[in-house]
PDB file of C-alpha atoms in Angstrom:
ATOM      1  CA  MET K  27      -7.987  29.186  -0.361  1.00 59.00           C
ATOM      2  CA  GLU K  28      -5.937  26.446   1.219  1.00 76.00           C
ATOM      3  CA  LEU K  29      -3.947  28.513   3.382  1.00 75.00           C
ATOM      4  CA  LEU K  30      -6.360  29.393   5.686  1.00 75.00           C
ATOM      5  CA  TYR K  31      -7.106  25.271   6.588  1.00 83.00           C
ATOM      6  CA  LEU K  32      -3.116  25.247   7.129  1.00 88.00           C
ATOM      7  CA  SER K  33      -2.804  27.682  10.298  1.00 88.00           C
ATOM      8  CA  LEU K  34      -3.147  25.449  12.969  1.00 89.00           C
ATOM      9  CA  PRO K  35      -0.680  22.620  11.536  1.00 90.00           C
ATOM     10  CA  ALA K  36       1.715  25.797  10.507  1.00 90.00           C
ATOM     11  CA  LEU K  37       1.676  26.801  14.156  1.00 89.00           C
ATOM     12  CA  ALA K  38       2.178  23.266  15.515  1.00 89.00           C
ATOM     13  CA  VAL K  39       5.307  22.697  13.232  1.00 90.00           C
ATOM     14  CA  THR K  40       6.497  26.319  14.080  1.00 87.00           C
ATOM     15  CA  SER K  41       6.280  25.723  17.875  1.00 86.00           C
ATOM     16  CA  TYR K  42       8.593  22.630  17.207  1.00 87.00           C
ATOM     17  CA  ILE K  43      10.968  24.228  14.727  1.00 85.00           C
ATOM     18  CA  ASP K  44      11.333  27.933  15.838  1.00 83.00           C
ATOM     19  CA  LYS K  45      10.396  28.388  19.472  1.00 81.00           C
ATOM     20  CA  LYS K  46      11.263  32.303  19.437  1.00 80.00           C
ATOM     21  CA  ARG K  47       9.056  32.994  16.083  1.00 82.00           C
ATOM     22  CA  LEU K  48       6.063  34.525  18.514  1.00 80.00           C
ATOM     23  CA  GLY K  49       8.174  36.234  21.138  1.00 76.00           C
ATOM     24  CA  MET K  50      10.075  35.330  24.118  1.00 65.00           C
ATOM     25  CA  ALA K  51       7.595  35.444  26.807  1.00 64.00           C
ATOM     26  CA  LYS K  52       7.762  32.529  28.625  1.00 72.00           C
ATOM     27  CA  PRO K  53       4.605  30.532  29.928  1.00 71.00           C
ATOM     28  CA  GLY K  54       4.056  30.605  33.644  1.00 74.00           C
ATOM     29  CA  PRO K  55       1.350  29.772  36.224  1.00 77.00           C
ATOM     30  CA  GLU K  56      -0.386  32.960  35.190  1.00 77.00           C
ATOM     31  CA  ARG K  57       0.747  33.239  31.179  1.00 78.00           C
ATOM     32  CA  SER K  58      -0.223  31.393  28.642  1.00 81.00           C
ATOM     33  CA  SER K  59       2.098  30.614  25.986  1.00 82.00           C
ATOM     34  CA  GLN K  60       2.227  32.650  22.728  1.00 85.00           C
ATOM     35  CA  PHE K  61       1.605  29.638  20.547  1.00 87.00           C
ATOM     36  CA  THR K  62      -1.634  28.977  22.616  1.00 85.00           C
ATOM     37  CA  LEU K  63      -2.871  32.243  22.615  1.00 87.00           C
ATOM     38  CA  LEU K  64      -2.593  32.445  18.580  1.00 89.00           C
ATOM     39  CA  ALA K  65      -3.994  29.060  18.640  1.00 89.00           C
ATOM     40  CA  MET K  66      -7.266  30.276  20.508  1.00 91.00           C
ATOM     41  CA  ARG K  67      -7.532  33.148  17.823  1.00 92.00           C
ATOM     42  CA  LEU K  68      -7.097  30.686  14.959  1.00 91.00           C
ATOM     43  CA  LEU K  69      -9.792  28.176  16.165  1.00 93.00           C
ATOM     44  CA  PRO K  70     -12.988  30.105  15.509  1.00 91.00           C
ATOM     45  CA  LEU K  71     -12.772  29.363  11.579  1.00 90.00           C
ATOM     46  CA  TYR K  72     -12.346  25.713  12.408  1.00 90.00           C
ATOM     47  CA  ILE K  73     -15.015  25.488  14.387  1.00 91.00           C
ATOM     48  CA  TRP K  74     -17.513  27.573  11.725  1.00 89.00           C
ATOM     49  CA  PHE K  75     -16.024  25.202   9.152  1.00 86.00           C
ATOM     50  CA  GLY K  76     -17.266  22.179  11.157  1.00 88.00           C
ATOM     51  CA  ILE K  77     -20.624  23.665  12.083  1.00 86.00           C
ATOM     52  CA  LEU K  78     -21.305  25.034   8.560  1.00 84.00           C
ATOM     53  CA  SER K  79     -19.526  21.847   6.456  1.00 84.00           C
ATOM     54  CA  GLY K  80     -22.757  19.713   7.910  1.00 84.00           C
ATOM     55  CA  GLN K  81     -25.322  22.115   6.361  1.00 82.00           C
ATOM     56  CA  PRO K  82     -26.732  20.763   3.272  1.00 83.00           C
ATOM     57  CA  HIS K  83     -27.644  24.552   1.857  1.00 80.00           C
ATOM     58  CA  LYS K  84     -24.955  27.011   2.558  1.00 75.00           C
ATOM     59  CA  GLU K  85     -25.809  30.538   1.758  1.00 79.00           C
ATOM     60  CA  GLU K  86     -23.418  33.588   1.265  1.00 78.00           C
ATOM     61  CA  ARG K  87     -25.047  35.539   3.942  1.00 80.00           C
ATOM     62  CA  PHE K  88     -23.865  32.504   6.409  1.00 77.00           C
ATOM     63  CA  MET K  89     -20.194  32.968   4.964  1.00 81.00           C
ATOM     64  CA  PHE K  90     -20.272  36.726   5.108  1.00 83.00           C
ATOM     65  CA  PRO K  91     -19.118  36.909   8.913  1.00 84.00           C
ATOM     66  CA  VAL K  92     -16.284  34.736   8.494  1.00 88.00           C
ATOM     67  CA  TYR K  93     -14.188  36.246   5.824  1.00 89.00           C
ATOM     68  CA  PRO K  94     -12.143  38.467   8.408  1.00 90.00           C
ATOM     69  CA  LEU K  95     -11.317  34.922   9.762  1.00 90.00           C
ATOM     70  CA  ILE K  96     -10.462  33.500   6.602  1.00 89.00           C
ATOM     71  CA  CYS K  97      -7.897  36.248   6.029  1.00 90.00           C
ATOM     72  CA  PHE K  98      -6.228  36.238   9.327  1.00 91.00           C
ATOM     73  CA  ASN K  99      -5.824  32.400   8.949  1.00 92.00           C
ATOM     74  CA  ALA K 100      -4.432  32.320   5.832  1.00 91.00           C
ATOM     75  CA  ALA K 101      -1.777  35.736   6.636  1.00 92.00           C
ATOM     76  CA  VAL K 102      -0.547  33.833   9.772  1.00 91.00           C
ATOM     77  CA  THR K 103       0.094  30.765   7.624  1.00 91.00           C
ATOM     78  CA  LEU K 104       2.007  32.966   5.340  1.00 91.00           C
ATOM     79  CA  TYR K 105       3.827  34.504   8.219  1.00 90.00           C
ATOM     80  CA  LEU K 106       4.724  31.150   9.567  1.00 90.00           C
ATOM     81  CA  VAL K 107       5.815  29.448   6.530  1.00 90.00           C
ATOM     82  CA  ARG K 108       8.355  32.371   5.957  1.00 89.00           C
ATOM     83  CA  GLY K 109       9.548  32.191   9.109  1.00 88.00           C
ATOM     84  CA  TRP K 110      10.683  28.267   8.178  1.00 88.00           C
ATOM     85  CA  PHE K 111      12.411  29.847   5.046  1.00 88.00           C
ATOM     86  CA  GLU K 112      14.269  31.923   7.387  1.00 86.00           C
ATOM     87  CA  VAL K 113      15.317  29.259   9.679  1.00 85.00           C
ATOM     88  CA  VAL K 114      16.380  27.007   7.060  1.00 85.00           C
ATOM     89  CA  TYR K 115      18.373  29.822   5.449  1.00 84.00           C
ATOM     90  CA  LEU K 116      19.954  30.663   8.574  1.00 83.00           C
ATOM     91  CA  LYS K 117      20.941  27.095   9.340  1.00 83.00           C
ATOM     92  CA  ALA K 118      22.329  26.528   5.562  1.00 85.00           C
ATOM     93  CA  THR K 119      24.378  29.827   5.373  1.00 86.00           C
ATOM     94  CA  LYS K 120      25.431  29.395   9.278  1.00 81.00           C
ATOM     95  CA  SER K 121      24.569  33.154   9.452  1.00 77.00           C
ATOM     96  CA  PRO K 122      25.431  35.207  13.092  1.00 70.00           C
ATOM     97  CA  TYR K 123      21.839  36.671  12.171  1.00 68.00           C
ATOM     98  CA  GLN K 124      19.691  37.018  15.122  1.00 58.00           C
ATOM     99  CA  VAL K 125      15.693  37.574  15.118  1.00 55.00           C
ATOM    100  CA  SER K 126      16.488  40.410  17.690  1.00 47.00           C
ATOM    101  CA  GLU K 127      18.587  42.276  15.641  1.00 48.00           C
ATOM    102  CA  PRO K 128      17.400  45.935  14.236  1.00 45.00           C
ATOM    103  CA  LEU K 129      17.943  44.971  10.399  1.00 48.00           C
ATOM    104  CA  SER K 130      16.317  41.525  10.294  1.00 50.00           C
ATOM    105  CA  ILE K 131      15.211  39.890   7.134  1.00 51.00           C
ATOM    106  CA  GLN K 132      11.563  40.665   8.389  1.00 53.00           C
ATOM    107  CA  ARG K 133      12.278  44.487   7.823  1.00 54.00           C
ATOM    108  CA  VAL K 134      14.072  43.762   4.567  1.00 53.00           C
ATOM    109  CA  THR K 135      11.308  41.784   2.920  1.00 54.00           C
ATOM    110  CA  THR K 136       8.201  43.763   4.558  1.00 53.00           C
ATOM    111  CA  SER K 137       9.556  47.392   3.699  1.00 53.00           C
ATOM    112  CA  PRO K 138       9.498  47.197   0.047  1.00 54.00           C
ATOM    113  CA  ASN K 139       6.192  45.714   0.164  1.00 52.00           C
ATOM    114  CA  ILE K 140       4.645  48.533   2.102  1.00 53.00           C
ATOM    115  CA  PHE K 141       6.417  50.893   0.027  1.00 51.00           C
ATOM    116  CA  ILE K 142       4.746  49.595  -3.257  1.00 52.00           C
ATOM    117  CA  GLU K 143       1.434  49.060  -1.821  1.00 50.00           C
ATOM    118  CA  GLY K 144       1.406  52.792  -0.633  1.00 50.00           C
ATOM    119  CA  PHE K 145       2.613  53.926  -3.916  1.00 49.00           C
ATOM    120  CA  GLU K 146      -0.307  52.148  -5.678  1.00 51.00           C
ATOM    121  CA  ILE K 147      -2.890  53.731  -3.103  1.00 51.00           C
ATOM    122  CA  PHE K 148      -1.631  57.281  -3.658  1.00 52.00           C
ATOM    123  CA  SER K 149      -1.456  56.733  -7.459  1.00 52.00           C
ATOM    124  CA  VAL K 150      -4.943  56.041  -7.881  1.00 48.00           C
TER     125      VAL K 150
END
């Protein structure tokens, strides 16, 4: 549950540590930074949390609309933290690996998960 509240701090750390994590698009006068765009998508959960935490009585019906935001913020946090491990690994091993190469760590770590989840769906 705590992962969902770490998404904006994780985004701030990632913007400092790994500027290429969200793509190579450079911000300009008519284009916003990828970090700014993602922060704008993460903010609704923080706004909702700020409004609802002031309420003395919280009901499940008020929490229902925010469940997708909880999942999104937690997923973004996991993605960014995994990127930190990738950066540390690459610096520690002095690997020539580049994020833009076709066989990246992301594909190697994501592909088995997709296969296992697909197998579980069809085995039911």
